[in-house]
Amino acid sequence: MDTDKAEQLKAELQQWFNQAEQLIRQIPPNQLYAAVGIVLLTVFVFILVRVFKRTISNTVVLTGLSGSGKTTLFYQLRDGSSHQGTVTSMEPNESTFVLHSETSKKGKIKPVHIVDVPGHSRLRSKLDEFLPQAAGVVFVVDALEFLPNSRAASEYLYDILTKASVVKKKIPLLILCNKVDKASAHTREFIRKQLEKEIDKLRASRTALSAADITNEFTLGVPGETFAFSLCHNKVTVAEASGLTGDISQLEQFIREHVEP
Amino acid sequence: MLEQLLIFTRGGLILWTCKELGNALRGSPIDTLIRSCLLEERSGAASFNYDAPGTAYTLKWTFHNELGLVFVAVYQRILHLLYVDDLLAMVKREFSEIYDPKKTVYSDFDDIFRQLRKEAEARAEEIKKAKQVDKPVSNNMGNDSGDGDDNVKVRKLEAHSKGSFVANRNAPAKGIANGKENGSSNNGAFDVNKLQKLRAKGGKKTDTIVNKVPKVETKKKITKKNRVWDDSPKESKLDFTDPVSENGDENIQIVAADEGESMMDKEEIISSESESEEDEDEEAEKGTKVETKKKGWFSSMFQSIAGKANLEKADLEPALRALKDRLMTKNVAEEIAEKLCESVAASLEGKKLGSFTRISSTVQAAMEEALVRILTPRRSIDILRDVHASKEQRKPYVVVFVGVNGVGKSTNLAKVAYWLQQHDVNVMMAACDTFRSGAVEQLRTHARRLQIPIFEKGYEKDPAIVAKEAIQEATRNGSDVVLVDTAGRMQDNEPLMRALSKLIHVNSPDLVLFVGEALVGNDAVDQLSKFNQKLGELSPSASPRLIDGILLTKFDTIDDKVGAALSMVYISGAPVMFVGCGQSYTDLKKLNVKSIVKTLLK
């Protein structure tokens, strides 16, 4: 019985095939070739677009502790002024635009996609959404209130530097000391040294948890040597800026370096 | 009078502040509101109180979820302004019409706001006046003539306004008229207000009298009498500690307990997602089908394809109710589930429903995000890092275990000691449970098995003093961590809570760990809030220490009813630092936020 049914099915399929062949034969060959060609072309274009999207990324991510001045810097980059002030962000700010200082330049300038991720500890997970597509990361540090927050800042920085996406893609990182317009702000050398010291200590205590620490995927630097930013796989630089007064030239330089103009 | 009204985006940019109310706000009330209320999923609450040196503000807010805007009004707490809610609603309506994502300056809104404020104030005056008119008219008798004149004036103005004035001017005219009327009626109704105040004061007085009586009683009760259960003769000796314990040691083979890796250090294998998603869909469908009839189902399908305009509270109601019931079956305390649902509703109201999404799935996604946000710790829970930091300062890191009776403090103290020991930290135990028979021996046995020093002073000693001496001993012999065990106590027991608060105040520990069992239901809310409250009230210092972390125990006894974790974290704001999942030394884990959220919403 089963073999009979199978044969019946086969016969039906054969009939189907014959009918289809006849239909196709009826269509003039040019049209057929044209249709197939168009389908192939669209598929090809899709693949191309996908591939291109991956190689060229124009995203720069602004991150740092809550209250360091990321949102102010974001609006300075976009509009050249911080408007009426900011409050703690509850959501990321992202937008693609031409840097405000370059709007006066002539010629075609490629817009930059800047993302400002909230620094509040409960919203840290939002950073992971944007890191994979980042061409550069800016870690904003409050140079005025640096010492009370130095431990939290270095922990956050350590977490970022040991993320898989940052290490594997060697995403360049800029440590931006913000609020330098105030007289009692620390110098960038001091901040750099403090951060290196704190991260050194963190390395010791984090590697003590060794294989089971699922949060940090990579370790930093060379065990035994004191940590320095120059030992990182990705390039780490330090710069200064002031969000309120609009002195962001070093930040813009970093952005332009890593996003092709 | 309003102190300030702000409009800002969820991304943090301030779009508009009222320039007329130019007073700068003292402290940073807006930032505190965002950090401690809106990001803590308490946005369903009615208002937020902010205290700074020199000021006491109350803040009220509203969201426009579609455009991602937040409207906040700040005013002094002593003025109970009635028109703030109305004003916020009106401001929201007007502003959303002129809002443009590209624009960042809205100076034309100043005039609109001025008008809206007058309208709102006028409306509030009317409501107040209406309430006062209902009061006994006898007080107004004396001022009748005055009232009569004003009434005539109002009627004349109204007549005029109907005839010649433009509709807009009604509001200010009425406002002025109402102001005058109110002035006179205030004089008359003043006595009524006074009466009300006196009545309230009287009520307060009786309250204080009632409170004083039990306090006096408890003061008399300080000396604890031995409990006599039946007619047996009184026991004179209570301290049964064995004086010959030294000799007893040699006979027993003491082997340091080494049971392998503590589960704190093991990676958790998370089960595959596909199973749970299927269950989710089934549950969600059942939920919607139960709530709606056939016609409702069709319209909801249609809406999900077409994408309804805006989500209203009524639409969210059934989905939220289903979600709340689901949370409660998972042992989440009832009021916590309620508050969470309100907060999620506040964040979804007015949002546009995307096409091809059901309301239930939007609500589910929002709730999941909210749960992850609550359970993610606000500060780092890296104890080893803190221990190292204390080590550098050459002080021992002191952890105090508090909780109600029978939750597993002593057992989990031993587990934490085992884990710390595995990471090369010198631990010392302090037996400050001087009440329960056998508590000191229990800790002594643990200490012997783990080969760590223990500081004990026997029974019936003051725990605070024992703890202090233990910490001094630790500094002397170079221990890195001191784990202090305390007696279990009910949150309502005033003298015991006072003793605990004294212990914490005298020793200022680095970590106050509240031990709570995962089996607890609605009582978790009561326990934690009362503990925090008593620790805050009864502490003689100005900035009292509250609960810093939670240790969740008996996690292996609940299958998937993991709601106690959520209740405790929500009510106290403290992160869950450890989870006890068994009765041997290795059964100590970290809280896996994603798996808990998945289990809660399954």
PDB file of C-alpha atoms in Angstrom, chain A residues 66-67 71 75 78-79 82-93 116 120-126 151 154-155 198 201-202 204-206 208-214, chain B residues 8 10-17 19 30-31 34-35 38-40 70 102 104-105 265-267 369 373-378 380 382 384-386 388-389 392 419 423 573:
ATOM      1  CA  SER A  66      27.251  59.776  36.533  1.00  0.00           C
ATOM      2  CA  GLY A  67      27.841  63.505  36.837  1.00  0.00           C
ATOM      3  CA  THR A  71      25.523  64.997  28.216  1.00  0.00           C
ATOM      4  CA  TYR A  75      25.397  68.953  23.232  1.00  0.00           C
ATOM      5  CA  ARG A  78      26.338  68.943  18.391  1.00  0.00           C
ATOM      6  CA  ASP A  79      25.211  72.511  18.900  1.00  0.00           C
ATOM      7  CA  SER A  82      25.100  73.326  26.539  1.00  0.00           C
ATOM      8  CA  HIS A  83      21.750  75.143  26.443  1.00  0.00           C
ATOM      9  CA  GLN A  84      20.049  75.429  29.801  1.00  0.00           C
ATOM     10  CA  GLY A  85      21.908  72.726  31.624  1.00  0.00           C
ATOM     11  CA  THR A  86      21.443  69.036  32.148  1.00  0.00           C
ATOM     12  CA  VAL A  87      20.190  66.554  34.720  1.00  0.00           C
ATOM     13  CA  THR A  88      21.055  62.904  35.277  1.00  0.00           C
ATOM     14  CA  SER A  89      20.291  61.041  32.049  1.00  0.00           C
ATOM     15  CA  MET A  90      17.851  58.169  32.156  1.00  0.00           C
ATOM     16  CA  GLU A  91      18.321  57.127  28.553  1.00  0.00           C
ATOM     17  CA  PRO A  92      21.156  57.269  26.039  1.00  0.00           C
ATOM     18  CA  ASN A  93      21.401  60.292  23.761  1.00  0.00           C
ATOM     19  CA  ASP A 116      26.064  59.403  25.154  1.00  0.00           C
ATOM     20  CA  HIS A 120      24.240  55.664  36.481  1.00  0.00           C
ATOM     21  CA  SER A 121      25.166  52.229  37.748  1.00  0.00           C
ATOM     22  CA  ARG A 122      21.701  50.807  37.164  1.00  0.00           C
ATOM     23  CA  LEU A 123      21.882  51.694  33.493  1.00  0.00           C
ATOM     24  CA  ARG A 124      25.340  50.267  32.802  1.00  0.00           C
ATOM     25  CA  SER A 125      23.959  47.497  30.636  1.00  0.00           C
ATOM     26  CA  LYS A 126      23.102  50.030  27.930  1.00  0.00           C
ATOM     27  CA  ARG A 151      37.709  54.040  42.948  1.00  0.00           C
ATOM     28  CA  SER A 154      38.758  53.053  37.945  1.00  0.00           C
ATOM     29  CA  GLU A 155      36.422  50.080  38.448  1.00  0.00           C
ATOM     30  CA  GLU A 198      43.953  51.972  41.104  1.00  0.00           C
ATOM     31  CA  LYS A 201      45.263  47.206  42.598  1.00  0.00           C
ATOM     32  CA  LEU A 202      42.095  46.057  40.898  1.00  0.00           C
ATOM     33  CA  ALA A 204      45.442  42.028  41.854  1.00  0.00           C
ATOM     34  CA  SER A 205      42.101  41.590  43.557  1.00  0.00           C
ATOM     35  CA  ARG A 206      40.162  40.634  40.443  1.00  0.00           C
ATOM     36  CA  ALA A 208      42.381  36.503  42.778  1.00  0.00           C
ATOM     37  CA  LEU A 209      38.884  35.455  41.812  1.00  0.00           C
ATOM     38  CA  SER A 210      40.531  33.897  38.748  1.00  0.00           C
ATOM     39  CA  ALA A 211      38.739  31.434  36.593  1.00  0.00           C
ATOM     40  CA  ALA A 212      35.334  31.944  38.112  1.00  0.00           C
ATOM     41  CA  ASP A 213      35.034  35.664  37.590  1.00  0.00           C
ATOM     42  CA  ILE A 214      32.619  35.707  34.730  1.00  0.00           C
TER      43      ILE A 214
ATOM     44  CA  PHE B   8      13.635  67.902  30.500  1.00  0.00           C
ATOM     45  CA  ARG B  10      14.828  61.482  29.361  1.00  0.00           C
ATOM     46  CA  GLY B  11      18.312  61.870  27.917  1.00  0.00           C
ATOM     47  CA  GLY B  12      19.043  64.611  30.427  1.00  0.00           C
ATOM     48  CA  LEU B  13      18.810  67.932  28.582  1.00  0.00           C
ATOM     49  CA  ILE B  14      16.768  70.641  30.311  1.00  0.00           C
ATOM     50  CA  LEU B  15      14.375  72.082  27.757  1.00  0.00           C
ATOM     51  CA  TRP B  16      12.596  74.752  29.745  1.00  0.00           C
ATOM     52  CA  THR B  17      12.540  76.212  33.217  1.00  0.00           C
ATOM     53  CA  LYS B  19      12.203  82.172  34.467  1.00  0.00           C
ATOM     54  CA  ILE B  30      16.109  66.910  40.602  1.00  0.00           C
ATOM     55  CA  ASP B  31      19.142  64.661  40.465  1.00  0.00           C
ATOM     56  CA  ILE B  34      15.958  60.773  39.324  1.00  0.00           C
ATOM     57  CA  ARG B  35      18.459  58.617  41.167  1.00  0.00           C
ATOM     58  CA  LEU B  38      12.541  57.337  38.955  1.00  0.00           C
ATOM     59  CA  LEU B  39      15.412  54.943  38.351  1.00  0.00           C
ATOM     60  CA  GLU B  40      14.342  52.816  41.303  1.00  0.00           C
ATOM     61  CA  VAL B  70       9.632  64.537  32.051  1.00  0.00           C
ATOM     62  CA  LYS B 102      15.418  69.514  17.012  1.00  0.00           C
ATOM     63  CA  THR B 104      16.250  73.175  22.299  1.00  0.00           C
ATOM     64  CA  VAL B 105      15.014  76.633  23.270  1.00  0.00           C
ATOM     65  CA  ASP B 265      33.410  30.736  42.381  1.00  0.00           C
ATOM     66  CA  LYS B 266      31.616  28.380  40.032  1.00  0.00           C
ATOM     67  CA  GLU B 267      30.077  29.641  36.846  1.00  0.00           C
ATOM     68  CA  GLU B 369      13.582  45.857  31.919  1.00  0.00           C
ATOM     69  CA  ARG B 373      17.115  47.494  36.660  1.00  0.00           C
ATOM     70  CA  ILE B 374      15.969  46.923  40.239  1.00  0.00           C
ATOM     71  CA  LEU B 375      17.960  43.749  40.770  1.00  0.00           C
ATOM     72  CA  THR B 376      21.183  45.132  39.275  1.00  0.00           C
ATOM     73  CA  PRO B 377      23.199  46.387  42.212  1.00  0.00           C
ATOM     74  CA  ARG B 378      23.628  50.105  42.515  1.00  0.00           C
ATOM     75  CA  SER B 380      29.838  47.308  43.402  1.00  0.00           C
ATOM     76  CA  ASP B 382      32.966  43.153  45.200  1.00  0.00           C
ATOM     77  CA  LEU B 384      37.173  41.041  48.145  1.00  0.00           C
ATOM     78  CA  ARG B 385      38.082  44.446  46.770  1.00  0.00           C
ATOM     79  CA  ASP B 386      36.696  46.112  49.900  1.00  0.00           C
ATOM     80  CA  HIS B 388      41.818  44.512  50.281  1.00  0.00           C
ATOM     81  CA  ALA B 389      41.126  48.208  50.685  1.00  0.00           C
ATOM     82  CA  GLU B 392      45.805  48.504  53.232  1.00  0.00           C
ATOM     83  CA  TRP B 419      34.629  31.240  50.950  1.00  0.00           C
ATOM     84  CA  HIS B 423      40.694  33.358  48.802  1.00  0.00           C
ATOM     85  CA  GLY B 573      17.488  49.294  47.943  1.00  0.00           C
TER      86      GLY B 573
END
